Each structure stands twice: as C-alpha cells, then as structure tokens.
Short mmCIF file of C-alpha atoms in Angstrom, two decimals:
data_model
loop_
_atom_site.label_atom_id
_atom_site.label_comp_id
_atom_site.label_asym_id
_atom_site.label_seq_id
_atom_site.Cartn_x
_atom_site.Cartn_y
_atom_site.Cartn_z
CA UNK A 1 -11.47 -9.41 -0.66
CA UNK A 2 -11.99 -6.99 1.00
CA UNK A 3 -9.51 -3.60 -0.51
CA UNK A 4 -6.03 -3.58 1.14
CA UNK A 5 -4.67 -0.91 2.87
CA UNK A 6 -4.77 2.95 1.46
CA UNK A 7 -3.19 6.09 2.78
CA UNK A 8 -5.56 7.90 4.03
CA UNK A 9 -6.32 12.07 3.82
CA UNK A 10 -5.71 14.56 4.83
CA UNK A 11 -2.79 14.47 6.31
CA UNK A 12 -0.47 17.21 5.23
CA UNK A 13 3.01 15.64 5.78
CA UNK A 14 2.37 12.92 3.12
CA UNK A 15 -0.89 14.45 0.12
CA UNK A 16 1.58 15.41 -2.35
CA UNK A 17 3.85 12.61 -2.51
CA UNK A 18 0.92 10.68 -2.92
CA UNK A 19 -1.00 13.28 -5.40
CA UNK A 20 2.58 12.91 -7.66
CA UNK A 21 1.59 9.20 -7.96
CA UNK A 22 -1.22 10.43 -10.03
CA UNK A 23 0.81 11.48 -12.24
CA UNK A 24 3.64 7.93 -11.74
CA UNK A 25 5.72 10.30 -10.28
CA UNK A 26 8.23 9.71 -7.33
CA UNK A 27 9.12 12.49 -6.01
CA UNK A 28 11.68 12.91 -2.81
CA UNK A 29 12.54 15.91 -0.69
CA UNK A 30 15.89 18.26 -0.58
CA UNK A 31 17.55 20.65 2.10
CA UNK A 32 17.61 23.69 0.02
CA UNK A 33 19.65 24.61 3.48
CA UNK A 34 22.10 21.71 3.99
CA UNK A 35 20.96 18.89 0.87
CA UNK A 36 20.27 16.53 3.25
CA UNK A 37 18.03 14.59 1.26
CA UNK A 38 14.46 13.75 3.08
CA UNK A 39 12.71 10.40 3.17
CA UNK A 40 9.50 10.62 4.28
CA UNK A 41 8.09 13.73 3.45
CA UNK A 42 7.88 16.31 5.80
CA UNK A 43 7.63 19.65 6.52
CA UNK A 44 11.53 20.01 8.32
CA UNK A 45 14.43 18.79 7.10
CA UNK A 46 15.70 15.48 9.34
CA UNK A 47 19.37 16.74 9.14
CA UNK A 48 19.27 21.14 10.93
CA UNK A 49 15.08 21.04 11.25
CA UNK A 50 15.45 24.06 8.48
CA UNK A 51 11.54 24.70 6.20
CA UNK A 52 13.50 25.45 3.57
CA UNK A 53 12.69 21.86 1.22
CA UNK A 54 12.91 21.48 -2.73
CA UNK A 55 10.62 18.67 -4.37
CA UNK A 56 12.37 16.70 -6.93
CA UNK A 57 11.15 13.97 -9.18
CA UNK A 58 13.17 10.96 -8.24
CA UNK A 59 14.42 8.09 -11.70
CA UNK A 60 12.93 5.93 -10.10
CA UNK A 61 16.05 3.87 -10.38
CA UNK A 62 17.13 2.08 -7.29
CA UNK A 63 18.37 -1.09 -5.69
CA UNK A 64 17.01 -3.52 -3.56
CA UNK A 65 18.57 -2.52 0.33
CA UNK A 66 16.37 -5.80 1.75
CA UNK A 67 13.36 -8.20 1.07
CA UNK A 68 10.70 -10.30 2.81
CA UNK A 69 8.67 -12.62 1.68
CA UNK A 70 5.25 -12.87 3.57
CA UNK A 71 3.66 -15.80 3.49
CA UNK A 72 0.93 -15.07 6.43
CA UNK A 73 -0.82 -12.15 7.29
CA UNK A 74 -3.93 -12.35 8.93
CA UNK A 75 -5.48 -9.47 7.64
CA UNK A 76 -8.24 -10.29 4.70
CA UNK A 77 -7.44 -8.38 2.52
CA UNK A 78 -4.43 -9.83 2.34
CA UNK A 79 -4.95 -13.23 3.56
CA UNK A 80 -5.36 -14.60 0.61
CA UNK A 81 -2.95 -13.27 -1.84
CA UNK A 82 -0.38 -15.40 -1.38
CA UNK A 83 3.59 -14.75 -1.18
CA UNK A 84 4.37 -11.12 -1.82
CA UNK A 85 7.50 -9.13 -1.33
CA UNK A 86 7.73 -6.68 1.08
CA UNK A 87 11.64 -4.48 0.23
CA UNK A 88 13.56 -2.09 1.35
CA UNK A 89 14.90 0.20 -2.01
CA UNK A 90 17.81 2.29 -1.94
CA UNK A 91 17.01 5.22 -4.45
CA UNK A 92 20.03 6.27 -6.48
CA UNK A 93 18.96 10.10 -5.84
CA UNK A 94 20.04 8.51 -2.20
CA UNK A 95 16.56 7.65 -0.16
CA UNK A 96 15.36 4.46 0.76
CA UNK A 97 11.38 3.31 0.92
CA UNK A 98 9.66 1.02 1.63
CA UNK A 99 8.12 -1.04 -1.21
CA UNK A 100 7.19 -4.06 -3.20
CA UNK A 101 9.26 -6.04 -5.32
CA UNK A 102 7.26 -7.41 -7.92
CA UNK A 103 7.21 -9.20 -11.85
CA UNK A 104 9.32 -12.30 -10.61
CA UNK A 105 7.86 -15.29 -11.63
CA UNK A 106 8.33 -16.50 -7.54
CA UNK A 107 9.21 -14.15 -5.02
CA UNK A 108 10.60 -17.01 -2.53
CA UNK A 109 13.37 -17.65 -5.15
CA UNK A 110 14.11 -14.44 -7.47
CA UNK A 111 14.69 -11.90 -5.82
CA UNK A 112 18.08 -10.46 -3.80
CA UNK A 113 19.97 -7.68 -1.92
CA UNK A 114 21.66 -5.88 -4.18
CA UNK A 115 19.07 -6.66 -7.66
CA UNK A 116 18.68 -3.39 -9.25
CA UNK A 117 15.29 -2.49 -9.89
CA UNK A 118 13.41 0.47 -11.05
CA UNK A 119 9.76 1.77 -9.89
CA UNK A 120 6.19 0.91 -11.58
CA UNK A 121 2.88 2.88 -10.45
CA UNK A 122 -0.46 0.06 -10.27
CA UNK A 123 -3.87 0.50 -9.33
CA UNK A 124 -4.28 -1.63 -6.56
CA UNK A 125 -7.98 -2.28 -5.60
CA UNK A 126 -10.28 0.59 -6.39
CA UNK A 127 -8.02 3.58 -4.89
CA UNK A 128 -7.52 6.83 -6.75
CA UNK A 129 -4.23 7.07 -6.06
CA UNK A 130 -1.87 4.53 -7.94
CA UNK A 131 0.84 2.91 -5.52
CA UNK A 132 5.10 2.31 -6.31
CA UNK A 133 6.15 -0.77 -7.30
CA UNK A 134 9.45 -2.15 -8.15
CA UNK A 135 10.10 -4.40 -10.71
CA UNK A 136 13.51 -5.85 -11.54
CA UNK A 137 15.65 -3.48 -13.62
CA UNK B 1 35.28 1.43 38.52
CA UNK B 2 33.84 0.93 41.56
CA UNK B 3 29.34 -0.49 40.43
CA UNK B 4 28.01 1.59 42.90
CA UNK B 5 24.12 0.56 43.46
CA UNK B 6 21.65 2.62 42.38
CA UNK B 7 18.07 0.83 43.64
CA UNK B 8 17.43 -2.63 43.19
CA UNK B 9 14.26 -4.62 42.28
CA UNK B 10 13.82 -6.69 45.92
CA UNK B 11 10.37 -9.10 44.57
CA UNK B 12 8.91 -10.20 41.86
CA UNK B 13 6.23 -12.84 40.17
CA UNK B 14 5.03 -14.11 37.95
CA UNK B 15 2.00 -15.25 36.79
CA UNK B 16 2.65 -18.71 36.27
CA UNK B 17 -0.42 -19.73 33.73
CA UNK B 18 0.09 -19.08 29.62
CA UNK B 19 -3.39 -19.54 28.52
CA UNK B 20 -5.98 -17.96 31.74
CA UNK B 21 -9.12 -17.77 30.77
CA UNK B 22 -10.41 -16.91 34.32
CA UNK B 23 -8.72 -13.65 34.78
CA UNK B 24 -8.69 -10.43 33.34
CA UNK B 25 -5.51 -8.64 32.37
CA UNK B 26 -5.79 -6.03 35.03
CA UNK B 27 -6.48 -8.70 37.43
CA UNK B 28 -2.94 -10.42 36.92
CA UNK B 29 -1.56 -6.95 36.97
CA UNK B 30 -2.67 -6.36 40.57
CA UNK B 31 -3.17 -9.99 41.68
CA UNK B 32 0.96 -9.36 40.53
CA UNK B 33 1.71 -6.59 42.27
CA UNK B 34 0.19 -7.72 45.53
CA UNK B 35 2.83 -11.69 45.45
CA UNK B 36 5.04 -9.62 44.72
CA UNK B 37 5.37 -7.58 47.35
CA UNK B 38 4.33 -10.37 49.91
CA UNK B 39 8.16 -12.27 47.78
CA UNK B 40 9.70 -8.85 49.00
CA UNK B 41 8.55 -9.23 52.51
CA UNK B 42 6.62 -5.67 51.67
CA UNK B 43 2.63 -4.20 51.89
CA UNK B 44 0.46 -2.84 49.48
CA UNK B 45 0.91 1.02 51.69
CA UNK B 46 4.21 1.20 50.93
CA UNK B 47 3.63 1.44 47.30
CA UNK B 48 5.16 5.18 46.62
CA UNK B 49 5.79 5.04 42.98
CA UNK B 50 4.10 2.91 40.10
CA UNK B 51 4.93 2.52 36.47
CA UNK B 52 2.84 1.28 33.42
CA UNK B 53 2.42 1.12 30.00
CA UNK B 54 -0.82 1.03 30.17
CA UNK B 55 -2.13 -2.74 28.79
CA UNK B 56 -4.84 -4.71 30.15
CA UNK B 57 -8.16 -3.02 29.56
CA UNK B 58 -9.57 0.13 31.39
CA UNK B 59 -5.88 0.52 31.33
CA UNK B 60 -3.62 3.89 30.68
CA UNK B 61 -3.47 7.02 31.77
CA UNK B 62 -2.54 5.99 34.74
CA UNK B 63 -5.71 4.17 35.29
CA UNK B 64 -3.30 1.08 36.83
CA UNK B 65 -2.95 3.06 40.35
CA UNK B 66 -6.77 3.63 40.46
CA UNK B 67 -7.40 0.16 39.82
CA UNK B 68 -5.16 -0.93 42.99
CA UNK B 69 -6.50 1.79 44.92
CA UNK B 70 -2.98 3.58 45.54
CA UNK B 71 -2.45 7.27 45.63
CA UNK B 72 1.85 6.75 44.66
CA UNK B 73 3.92 10.47 44.40
CA UNK B 74 5.82 8.64 41.29
CA UNK B 75 3.35 7.90 37.53
CA UNK B 76 5.38 7.20 34.60
CA UNK B 77 3.24 5.90 32.07
CA UNK B 78 5.56 5.66 29.59
CA UNK B 79 5.74 3.14 27.01
CA UNK B 80 7.54 2.08 23.86
CA UNK B 81 6.84 -1.41 23.47
CA UNK B 82 8.22 -4.49 24.72
CA UNK B 83 10.85 -2.64 26.24
CA UNK B 84 8.50 -0.59 27.98
CA UNK B 85 9.89 -2.13 31.79
CA UNK B 86 13.82 -1.51 30.55
CA UNK B 87 13.20 1.64 30.25
CA UNK B 88 10.67 1.68 33.42
CA UNK B 89 13.44 0.15 35.53
CA UNK B 90 15.69 2.89 34.77
CA UNK B 91 13.72 5.65 35.36
CA UNK B 92 12.23 3.69 38.61
CA UNK B 93 16.23 3.72 39.18
CA UNK B 94 16.13 7.34 38.32
CA UNK B 95 13.47 8.12 40.88
CA UNK B 96 14.92 6.38 44.21
CA UNK B 97 18.49 8.31 43.48
CA UNK B 98 16.46 12.17 43.17
CA UNK B 99 14.71 10.86 46.37
CA UNK B 100 11.22 11.14 44.51
CA UNK B 101 9.74 7.27 46.06
CA UNK B 102 10.80 3.99 47.66
CA UNK B 103 9.21 0.68 46.28
CA UNK B 104 8.29 1.17 43.25
CA UNK B 105 5.87 -1.43 41.52
CA UNK B 106 6.20 -1.68 37.57
CA UNK B 107 3.19 -4.61 36.52
CA UNK B 108 2.36 -6.54 33.10
CA UNK B 109 -1.09 -8.42 31.99
CA UNK B 110 -2.10 -9.32 28.75
CA UNK B 111 -4.53 -11.76 27.20
CA UNK B 112 -2.99 -12.26 23.98
CA UNK B 113 -4.24 -15.86 23.76
CA UNK B 114 -7.49 -15.82 24.64
CA UNK B 115 -7.93 -13.36 22.09
CA UNK B 116 -5.88 -14.66 19.66
CA UNK B 117 -4.86 -11.44 18.52
CA UNK B 118 -2.12 -12.41 15.86
CA UNK B 119 0.29 -9.72 16.85
CA UNK B 120 3.72 -11.01 14.48
CA UNK B 121 1.65 -11.53 11.45
CA UNK B 122 -1.49 -8.96 11.98
CA UNK B 123 -0.16 -5.93 9.81
CA UNK B 124 -0.22 -3.26 7.83
CA UNK B 125 -1.52 -1.27 9.59
CA UNK B 126 -4.14 1.33 8.37
CA UNK B 127 -2.56 4.29 6.97
CA UNK B 128 -3.94 8.20 8.76
CA UNK B 129 -0.38 9.16 9.54
CA UNK B 130 2.86 10.07 8.36
CA UNK B 131 3.82 7.40 8.74
CA UNK B 132 1.79 4.57 8.34
CA UNK B 133 0.43 6.45 4.52
CA UNK B 134 3.55 4.74 3.20
CA UNK B 135 3.59 2.00 3.82
CA UNK B 136 -0.04 0.98 4.30
CA UNK B 137 -0.53 0.05 0.35
CA UNK B 138 1.98 -2.64 0.73
CA UNK B 139 0.54 -5.58 3.26
CA UNK B 140 3.91 -5.16 6.05
CA UNK B 141 3.08 -7.27 8.88
CA UNK B 142 5.71 -7.10 11.99
CA UNK B 143 7.67 -9.87 11.64
CA UNK B 144 8.20 -8.65 7.95
CA UNK B 145 10.53 -5.98 9.91
CA UNK B 146 12.47 -8.49 11.10
CA UNK B 147 13.01 -10.43 8.32
CA UNK B 148 14.25 -7.58 6.79
CA UNK B 149 16.63 -7.40 9.19
CA UNK B 150 17.79 -10.73 9.06
CA UNK B 151 17.47 -10.97 5.50
CA UNK B 152 20.55 -8.15 4.95
CA UNK B 153 22.82 -10.01 7.88
CA UNK B 154 22.92 -13.26 5.91
CA UNK B 155 23.66 -10.75 3.11
CA UNK B 156 25.90 -8.20 4.51
CA UNK B 157 27.65 -11.05 6.93
CA UNK B 158 27.03 -14.83 5.53
CA UNK B 159 25.44 -15.32 7.98
CA UNK B 160 22.90 -18.61 8.41
CA UNK B 161 19.81 -20.03 8.95
CA UNK B 162 21.70 -22.91 10.62
CA UNK B 163 23.46 -21.20 13.00
CA UNK B 164 19.96 -18.41 13.68
CA UNK B 165 18.26 -21.80 14.63
CA UNK B 166 21.09 -22.18 17.11
CA UNK B 167 19.04 -19.30 19.94
CA UNK B 168 15.48 -22.02 19.33
CA UNK B 169 17.54 -24.73 19.55
CA UNK B 170 19.19 -23.39 23.11
CA UNK B 171 16.14 -21.62 25.22
CA UNK B 172 13.97 -24.95 24.02
CA UNK B 173 16.94 -26.42 25.82
CA UNK B 174 16.03 -24.10 28.64
CA UNK B 175 12.08 -23.49 28.71
CA UNK B 176 11.94 -27.93 28.97
CA UNK B 177 13.63 -27.61 32.42
CA UNK B 178 11.31 -24.88 33.66
CA UNK B 179 7.84 -26.32 33.96
CA UNK B 180 5.99 -23.34 33.30
CA UNK B 181 7.20 -23.49 30.28
CA UNK B 182 6.90 -26.69 29.95
CA UNK B 183 2.88 -26.16 30.69
CA UNK B 184 3.14 -23.08 27.84
CA UNK B 185 4.34 -25.21 24.96
CA UNK B 186 1.19 -27.62 25.81
CA UNK B 187 -1.71 -24.79 26.43
CA UNK B 188 -0.29 -22.96 23.15
CA UNK B 189 -0.82 -26.69 21.85
CA UNK B 190 2.92 -26.50 20.16
CA UNK B 191 4.31 -29.51 17.74
CA UNK B 192 6.87 -31.58 18.87
CA UNK B 193 7.67 -30.41 22.69
CA UNK B 194 10.95 -31.87 23.97
CA UNK B 195 14.28 -31.02 22.68
CA UNK B 196 14.59 -29.26 18.92
CA UNK B 197 17.10 -29.37 16.72
CA UNK B 198 18.92 -27.25 14.34
CA UNK B 199 16.80 -29.04 11.41
CA UNK B 200 13.60 -29.62 13.74
CA UNK B 201 13.88 -25.15 13.73
CA UNK B 202 14.93 -25.39 9.56
CA UNK B 203 12.22 -27.90 8.29
CA UNK B 204 9.31 -25.58 10.61
CA UNK B 205 7.81 -23.06 7.57
CA UNK B 206 8.47 -20.15 6.22
CA UNK B 207 6.64 -17.53 8.16
CA UNK B 208 8.34 -14.68 6.09
CA UNK B 209 11.45 -15.25 4.72
CA UNK B 210 14.12 -16.03 5.84
CA UNK B 211 12.60 -16.24 9.39
CA UNK B 212 10.62 -20.09 10.17
CA UNK B 213 7.94 -20.73 12.38
CA UNK B 214 10.98 -21.97 15.84
CA UNK B 215 12.50 -18.87 14.78
CA UNK B 216 9.05 -16.56 16.36
CA UNK B 217 8.35 -16.73 19.96
CA UNK B 218 4.71 -17.57 21.28
CA UNK B 219 1.40 -16.07 21.45
CA UNK B 220 0.23 -16.25 25.20
CA UNK B 221 -1.30 -14.46 28.04
CA UNK B 222 0.72 -13.98 31.04
CA UNK B 223 2.18 -11.15 33.16
CA UNK B 224 3.23 -9.95 36.52
CA UNK B 225 5.76 -7.82 38.63
CA UNK B 226 8.28 -6.24 39.56
CA UNK B 227 9.26 -3.97 43.08
CA UNK B 228 11.98 -1.56 42.71
CA UNK B 229 13.63 -0.41 45.74
CA UNK B 230 15.71 1.99 47.02
CA UNK B 231 19.03 1.00 49.05
CA UNK B 232 17.98 1.18 52.67
CA UNK B 233 14.79 -0.76 51.99
CA UNK B 234 16.44 -2.67 49.82
CA UNK B 235 18.65 -3.80 52.50
CA UNK B 236 15.38 -4.45 55.51
CA UNK B 237 13.43 -7.33 52.76
CA UNK B 238 12.84 -10.76 52.87
CA UNK B 239 15.59 -12.35 49.53
CA UNK B 240 18.62 -10.89 48.17
CA UNK B 241 18.44 -7.71 46.73
CA UNK B 242 19.40 -7.62 43.13
CA UNK B 243 20.86 -4.45 42.38
CA UNK B 244 19.80 -2.73 39.23
CA UNK B 245 23.91 -0.67 38.31
CA UNK B 246 23.27 1.00 35.24
CA UNK B 247 20.60 1.61 32.55
CA UNK B 248 20.47 3.11 29.04
CA UNK B 249 17.10 3.67 26.64
CA UNK B 250 17.48 4.33 23.01
CA UNK B 251 15.29 5.13 19.60
CA UNK B 252 16.81 3.70 16.50
CA UNK B 253 14.48 3.56 13.27
CA UNK B 254 14.93 3.55 9.13
CA UNK B 255 17.58 6.27 7.89
CA UNK B 256 18.26 7.08 4.12
CA UNK B 257 21.78 5.40 4.79
CA UNK B 258 21.20 3.67 8.25
CA UNK B 259 22.79 0.12 8.40
CA UNK B 260 19.81 -2.02 9.61
CA UNK B 261 21.43 -4.43 11.15
CA UNK B 262 22.93 -2.18 14.11
CA UNK B 263 19.62 -1.74 16.02
CA UNK B 264 18.90 1.00 19.36
CA UNK B 265 21.10 -1.56 21.84
CA UNK B 266 24.28 0.11 19.87
CA UNK B 267 23.61 2.88 21.67
CA UNK B 268 21.30 2.05 25.22
CA UNK B 269 24.33 -0.61 25.39
CA UNK B 270 26.94 1.25 26.28
CA UNK B 271 25.74 4.66 28.29
CA UNK B 272 23.96 0.77 30.35
CA UNK B 273 28.00 -1.06 31.06
CA UNK B 274 29.97 1.81 31.51
CA UNK B 275 27.16 3.65 34.41
CA UNK B 276 27.26 0.22 35.80
CA UNK B 277 31.19 -0.28 35.33
CA UNK B 278 31.02 -3.98 33.51
CA UNK B 279 32.45 -4.58 30.64
CA UNK B 280 30.09 -7.51 28.56
CA UNK B 281 32.89 -10.08 29.00
CA UNK B 282 31.92 -10.43 32.10
CA UNK B 283 28.32 -11.44 32.17
CA UNK B 284 26.91 -14.01 33.95
CA UNK B 285 23.38 -14.37 32.26
CA UNK B 286 21.94 -12.05 29.16
CA UNK B 287 18.48 -11.74 29.37
CA UNK B 288 17.96 -9.95 25.48
CA UNK B 289 14.24 -10.49 24.18
CA UNK B 290 13.31 -12.79 21.81
CA UNK B 291 11.06 -11.63 19.89
CA UNK B 292 11.89 -13.48 16.97
CA UNK B 293 16.03 -15.61 16.49
CA UNK B 294 17.49 -12.57 15.17
CA UNK B 295 15.91 -9.92 17.82
CA UNK B 296 18.69 -11.91 19.53
CA UNK B 297 21.88 -12.37 16.43
CA UNK B 298 21.32 -8.81 16.67
CA UNK B 299 21.53 -8.24 19.96
CA UNK B 300 24.84 -10.08 20.73
CA UNK B 301 26.76 -7.89 18.32
CA UNK B 302 25.19 -4.69 19.45
CA UNK B 303 25.63 -5.99 23.80
CA UNK B 304 28.97 -6.14 22.59
CA UNK B 305 29.23 -10.13 23.16
CA UNK B 306 30.61 -9.68 19.77
CA UNK B 307 31.65 -8.03 17.11
CA UNK B 308 29.00 -6.42 14.34
CA UNK B 309 28.02 -9.28 11.98
CA UNK B 310 29.61 -11.99 14.07
CA UNK B 311 27.02 -13.49 16.15
CA UNK B 312 26.68 -16.28 13.76
CA UNK B 313 29.53 -17.93 14.09
CA UNK B 314 29.50 -17.13 17.94
CA UNK B 315 26.21 -18.89 19.09
CA UNK B 316 26.81 -21.72 17.08
CA UNK B 317 27.35 -25.25 18.66
CA UNK B 318 24.64 -23.61 21.73
CA UNK B 319 27.56 -22.00 23.10
CA UNK B 320 24.50 -19.68 24.90
CA UNK B 321 23.33 -22.46 26.61
CA UNK B 322 22.99 -22.19 30.71
CA UNK B 323 25.50 -25.26 30.44
CA UNK B 324 27.86 -23.78 28.53
CA UNK B 325 31.73 -22.03 30.10
CA UNK B 326 32.70 -18.92 27.09
CA UNK B 327 29.90 -17.24 27.05
CA UNK B 328 26.84 -15.40 28.65
CA UNK B 329 23.93 -17.47 29.59
CA UNK B 330 20.74 -16.63 26.64
CA UNK B 331 17.06 -16.97 28.31
CA UNK B 332 17.10 -19.61 30.58
CA UNK B 333 13.77 -19.47 31.34
CA UNK B 334 12.99 -20.34 27.93
CA UNK B 335 11.96 -16.66 26.56
CA UNK B 336 9.75 -15.86 24.20
CA UNK B 337 9.93 -17.69 21.99
CA UNK B 338 9.39 -21.30 24.70
CA UNK B 339 7.67 -19.75 27.03
CA UNK B 340 5.61 -16.67 27.32
CA UNK B 341 5.66 -13.66 25.05
CA UNK B 342 2.79 -12.10 25.80
CA UNK B 343 2.82 -9.31 24.06
CA UNK B 344 5.14 -6.99 25.96
CA UNK B 345 8.05 -8.80 26.95
CA UNK B 346 9.83 -6.28 29.15
CA UNK B 347 9.37 -7.29 32.53
CA UNK B 348 10.09 -11.30 32.01
CA UNK B 349 13.93 -10.25 31.22
CA UNK B 350 13.85 -8.23 34.85
CA UNK B 351 12.09 -11.02 36.54
CA UNK B 352 14.87 -14.55 35.25
CA UNK B 353 17.08 -12.00 35.50
CA UNK B 354 17.03 -11.58 39.50
CA UNK B 355 15.72 -14.61 40.03
CA UNK B 356 19.33 -16.06 38.21
CA UNK B 357 21.14 -14.04 40.34
CA UNK B 358 18.98 -14.76 43.47
CA UNK B 359 20.24 -18.51 42.68
CA UNK B 360 16.27 -20.06 42.24
CA UNK B 361 16.02 -19.97 38.19
CA UNK B 362 15.32 -23.68 36.81
CA UNK B 363 18.87 -23.31 34.50
CA UNK B 364 20.55 -21.96 37.34
CA UNK B 365 24.56 -20.32 36.60
CA UNK B 366 26.09 -21.72 39.48
CA UNK B 367 27.56 -18.09 41.41
CA UNK B 368 25.74 -16.27 38.71
CA UNK B 369 26.80 -11.82 40.26
CA UNK B 370 26.31 -9.98 36.93
CA UNK B 371 23.06 -9.80 34.15
CA UNK B 372 21.90 -7.36 31.63
CA UNK B 373 18.25 -7.79 30.55
CA UNK B 374 18.06 -5.67 26.51
CA UNK B 375 14.52 -5.26 26.23
CA UNK B 376 14.06 -4.05 22.62
CA UNK B 377 10.18 -2.72 21.73
CA UNK B 378 8.37 -2.54 18.17
CA UNK B 379 9.94 -2.98 14.88
CA UNK B 380 13.54 -4.15 14.85
CA UNK B 381 14.26 -2.82 12.05
CA UNK B 382 11.85 0.42 11.56
CA UNK B 383 10.99 2.39 14.54
CA UNK B 384 11.83 0.26 17.85
CA UNK B 385 12.96 1.09 20.80
CA UNK B 386 16.16 -0.78 23.29
CA UNK B 387 16.27 -0.28 27.05
CA UNK B 388 19.64 -2.11 28.60
CA UNK B 389 19.45 -2.93 32.72
CA UNK B 390 23.05 -3.89 34.33
CA UNK B 391 21.96 -6.42 37.74
CA UNK B 392 24.72 -7.39 39.95
CA UNK B 393 24.52 -9.63 42.73
CA UNK B 394 26.41 -8.89 46.29
#
C-alpha cells in the first residue's frame, strides 16, 4: 500500500509545527498585541494583522467538536484502510484543529461529539514527522 | 420596497446528456452558448462579456474567449467552485449597470462521469501549502467536510438522518417528472430508478457518517450556458426576461470558535434579499446547491426560510415538493441529487430558476414570480463560497 500523504516542505508557515511533532509537542500561536489565538500556524495574527506572535505548547487536551467516519476514499493510500475517523478537536487553549480520533474499538459507534480526548503522536508510514492524533481521555 | 430590474437572464441552454463520451467539455460550452443565444434571439456577435470558471480542457486564463472566437470588452474568470456562476451573475449585473457591456455569457462544460472523476471521495489533498500541510495525513475527503457539518447539526439541534433524507425524496420526486433527469439516472446506472422513500435513503450505504449514498449528488457529464443582458436588450429578446433583482457573495472557513453549521449563505443572503427588497417568505422557488442533503438543510436556515437549527422539522412531510404550499419548491429539476452534478452545479440553479419564472419547468409551480438561486462552492464546513441571486418575473 502506498504511503498516505504527508506535509511537504519547504512550506514556511507550517515547518515549525511539524518540527515540534518530532519531540511530541503540539504547538499553537497567540498574538502578543491582541491575544487572539492563531491556528493553523502563520506569520500574522488573524485578528489584527500583527506579526508579533508567540509560540506556545498545548497540553493536548480537548473536546470533539464534530467528526465523521470515512467509509470510502478512492485515494490508493486510504482505499484499503477500512473505516477511519476525521474530527475537529477544540483544544482547551482555544484553537480548533483537524485530526482523527483513534484508540476506539469501532469508530462508527464509539466516537461522540463532546467527548474528551488527549493528543498522541503516531508515526505514519515512512514519514520523519509524527502525526498528532487524539485518543479518548 | 420597489424592485429594481438590474439585468435579466434572457437565454439559457442545459446540455441534455449526462453521459456523453462523444463531445468535449469545451464543445459543450460553445454549443451551449449558441443554443442559449438562439433561445434569446441574439447572435454570436452580440456577446460583449465572457464569464468563465476556467473549466474544460485548455480552459483557464480566459482561453474560452479564444476558443469561441470572441473579443469581449469584459472578461471575468472568477473561480470559487460550484457557486462560480452565482458570482458571475452578480458581477455581470454590476458590469451591465456600469454600462461596460450589454450581453454576457456564462458557460460550463464537464466530463466528470466519462472521466470517472471521484469528486466526493477523492481526497485527501497532498501537502505543500499552509492549509494542505495541516490536513494531508488525515485522509480528508470532500464529503467528510460536509459530513462533519451534518454530525454537528445533529448533535447541536437534534436533526435526524430521516429528516435530511426528505431532501433526497423531494428532489427525486421532481427528477421523475424531468425526462432528462430520468435518462440521467439510467445513464448513471442508479439502482431503484423511481420515487424514493425515507427508508430507501436510510438503507443506502454509509459513505461518510452520517451521510448515506442517496444523500450524495450524482457525478455526471454536462454543462450549459446562460445569457445575461441589459434591461434594454432584455425588452427585445424572444422569451420573457427573468430579472436579476439582487445578489450577494461571501466566503466562509474554519475558525477557532466559529459555528460550523452556519455557512457563507448567512452573509451572502441578507445582502441579496436586501438589495432585491424581497423577503424569504415571498420566494416561490428555492434552487439550492444540493451537493449533499446537509448542504440544503444548512442553507434553508441561512437563507432565512427557517431559523438556525430548525431545518430538520421544516423539511419534514415532503414540504419542499413543487406541489405543496407553505414553503418554496426545492430544486424542481431534480437537483444534483437526482438530475446532474458535473462538478460545479451553480449554473443549473440559475437555469431552473429562470425556467420556473418563464413557466417552462417540468415541475412547474403555477404563477411562480420570485426565485432564489444559492450556489455553494468548495467544502462546506471548511473553506467554501456562497453566492445568492434573487430572480423575479414581470
């Protein structure tokens, strides 16, 4: 089975985020000028345009905002995986990220909106980066 | 409030076949423009504005003008996915108001069925950009975006799959009255060609929870063309003009605290209705982009037909059928769910709205006077566009 897609570099906004995954760290940004939490990573504040952002480490604890279970994906790397989940996770620090919920017996029945989850980092195929995933807390 | 007649749809042509190996996307566009000009009683040389979303082999960069052999004064290549044509109609209306052009053509051609393009289930996108690098590893598909909106809608408001299924049932009822849609269902080898029940929808296989197969649009070939003209030209054309009364455009996307069940329509619709001086309760025909059942449910709310969270109850009992009072008739051509979806369906919303206001629909609402066409492009739940056009008959 071919590798699943991974982030590709050079890409200047997301390099630091993916580098941090190698140390099992989930990072996000906050504006030093207006305190807006910025995610996904970029070089400016989405609230005020300032370029004065600080990088913070998330505790990786959050809530499932919504999810789906993908039963059909024609892309070869995913086509034979069986049902897998896709989810938006609301992290306690105030950012929402796309991820997946793993570590449940059956994703079609065992994931719920509002359930508490915690980040984990998984090596995926042959990538050097670790992928942030979420497990029931 | 007096309605201002800003510009008018004066000609249209919908490509009749949904599987057509013997024609190219660019040929569909050119032939459709000729047919649409004939429908209006206008000629090739009358065209002075070209709107194009860059579809078709060798399209893009305005190449359609070269292919057609036209030298338009106004060229607009806005590409925002399936709602591109509502954006084009809005832009053409403004260009006509400014006096920059008099006869604008919008065209579309696609071979999505012949080329077997997996539109809904072809993800995820390879990494390499600020956005794709954050989603590539997870196997996001197009439909999964929409499914996550449906999941949240259900959790937040108690909406059920049985309620969403009503959208598929109503549009199939309309499709069965449209010979081109019935032929499409045969050509696409759809099982159970005929009226659908809610149970049929719920028993179809799950594609991305909570969306079932019969809540997903077809993938077809097709296309067509729409001619938009100035009020002066519209008074000379063959068919009665379908007036553009208002327009609105918006984009929406994921934010850290936003409500995923609210779409770009919540921004584009008030602008369009406000400009038109029309209330949602006055609308006879609702042409709403039905890529999936949930798309319609969310947009019924955002267009103002019911309150946020109440679409489930609103659509129960076949209320959106063309022959039921108390609500607008939904997608009376059969929609993307049961007639055609070559990838960007927005142009067909304008066409069927215009057919209704001309009295030419196969599921005609008697004396239809006001219609809304709302297109959605991209990925509901993440980056998506919304274009709203309000149309009126004399």
